Amino acid sequence: AEFRVAGEQERAQLRADVMAVESKVERQSEALHAAVEQLARLQADMRRAQDSTEVHRSEIFGLRGAASELSAGVQQVADDAAAQGATMWQIAKADAQALRDDLQAMRAGAEEERRR
């Protein structure tokens, strides 16, 4: 009888241990499942962030291209203005020389008149 009581107590203890292990495995399984779901959400967030980053990169490259084109346009306008300014300077310089030549001719004519 004593062995039977001891055996039943041992079996009861084993059942309790098995139930505790099953409970622990169940909790760990739920925790693992939750972690897998969280990982899936994080991966989805990372993909969305990467897609968003790609869009921003594309926008940045587009803006850089537009800025480069604008810069080239501004440089062209500046070059044209400089060329036009240089042309106007050459014209003004030629006009001034023509006026000096006319003035010199008028002085020479006045000097000639005085001599007569």
Coordinates of C-alpha atoms in Angstrom, one line a residue:
A1 CA 0.0 0.0 0.0
E2 CA 2.8 2.3 0.8
F3 CA 4.4 1.8 -2.6
R4 CA 1.1 2.4 -4.2
V5 CA 0.6 5.7 -2.4
A6 CA 4.2 6.7 -3.2
G7 CA 3.7 5.7 -6.9
E8 CA 0.4 7.7 -7.1
Q9 CA 2.2 10.7 -5.5
E10 CA 5.0 10.3 -8.0
R11 CA 2.6 10.1 -10.9
A12 CA 0.7 13.1 -9.6
Q13 CA 3.9 15.0 -9.4
L14 CA 4.9 13.9 -12.9
R15 CA 1.5 15.1 -14.2
A16 CA 1.9 18.4 -12.5
D17 CA 5.4 18.8 -14.0
V18 CA 4.1 17.8 -17.4
M19 CA 1.3 20.4 -17.1
A20 CA 3.7 23.0 -16.0
V21 CA 6.0 22.3 -18.9
E22 CA 3.0 22.3 -21.3
S23 CA 1.9 25.6 -19.9
K24 CA 5.4 27.0 -20.2
V25 CA 5.7 25.7 -23.8
E26 CA 2.2 27.3 -24.6
R27 CA 3.4 30.7 -23.2
Q28 CA 6.6 30.5 -25.1
S29 CA 4.7 29.5 -28.3
E30 CA 2.4 32.5 -27.9
A31 CA 5.4 34.8 -27.2
L32 CA 7.2 33.4 -30.3
H33 CA 4.0 33.9 -32.4
A34 CA 3.7 37.5 -31.2
A35 CA 7.4 38.1 -32.0
V36 CA 7.0 36.7 -35.5
E37 CA 4.0 39.0 -36.1
Q38 CA 6.0 42.0 -34.8
L39 CA 8.9 41.0 -37.0
A40 CA 6.5 40.9 -40.0
R41 CA 5.2 44.3 -39.1
L42 CA 8.7 45.7 -38.8
Q43 CA 9.7 44.2 -42.2
A44 CA 6.6 45.8 -43.7
D45 CA 7.5 49.2 -42.1
M46 CA 11.1 48.8 -43.4
R47 CA 9.8 48.1 -46.9
R48 CA 7.5 51.2 -46.8
A49 CA 10.3 53.3 -45.5
Q50 CA 12.7 52.0 -48.2
D51 CA 10.0 52.7 -50.8
S52 CA 9.5 56.2 -49.4
T53 CA 13.3 56.7 -49.4
E54 CA 13.5 55.7 -53.0
V55 CA 10.8 58.2 -53.9
H56 CA 12.6 60.9 -52.0
R57 CA 15.9 60.0 -53.7
S58 CA 14.1 60.2 -57.0
E59 CA 12.7 63.6 -56.1
I60 CA 16.1 64.8 -55.0
F61 CA 17.7 63.6 -58.2
G62 CA 14.9 65.4 -60.1
L63 CA 15.5 68.6 -58.1
R64 CA 19.2 68.3 -58.7
G65 CA 18.6 68.0 -62.4
A66 CA 16.3 70.9 -62.4
A67 CA 18.8 73.0 -60.4
S68 CA 21.5 72.1 -62.8
E69 CA 19.4 73.1 -65.8
L70 CA 18.5 76.3 -64.0
S71 CA 22.1 77.0 -63.3
A72 CA 23.1 76.4 -66.9
G73 CA 20.3 78.7 -68.0
V74 CA 21.4 81.4 -65.6
Q75 CA 25.0 81.0 -66.8
Q76 CA 23.8 81.3 -70.4
V77 CA 21.9 84.5 -69.6
A78 CA 25.0 85.9 -67.8
D79 CA 27.2 84.9 -70.8
D80 CA 24.8 86.5 -73.2
A81 CA 24.6 89.7 -71.0
A82 CA 28.4 89.8 -70.9
A83 CA 28.7 89.3 -74.6
Q84 CA 26.0 92.0 -75.2
G85 CA 27.8 94.3 -72.7
A86 CA 31.1 93.7 -74.5
T87 CA 29.5 94.5 -77.8
M88 CA 27.9 97.6 -76.4
W89 CA 31.3 98.6 -75.0
Q90 CA 32.9 98.1 -78.4
I91 CA 30.2 100.2 -80.0
A92 CA 30.6 103.0 -77.4
K93 CA 34.3 102.9 -77.7
A94 CA 34.1 103.2 -81.5
D95 CA 31.5 106.0 -81.1
A96 CA 33.9 107.8 -78.7
Q97 CA 36.8 107.4 -81.1
A98 CA 34.6 108.7 -84.0
L99 CA 33.7 111.8 -81.8
R100 CA 37.4 112.3 -81.0
D101 CA 38.2 112.1 -84.7
D102 CA 35.4 114.5 -85.5
L103 CA 36.5 116.9 -82.8
Q104 CA 40.1 116.7 -84.0
A105 CA 39.0 117.4 -87.6
M106 CA 36.9 120.4 -86.4
R107 CA 39.9 121.7 -84.4
A108 CA 42.1 121.3 -87.5
G109 CA 39.5 123.1 -89.6
A110 CA 39.3 125.9 -87.0
E111 CA 43.0 126.1 -86.9
E112 CA 43.1 126.3 -90.7
E113 CA 40.5 129.1 -90.7
R114 CA 42.5 131.0 -88.1
R115 CA 45.6 130.8 -90.2
R116 CA 43.9 132.4 -93.2

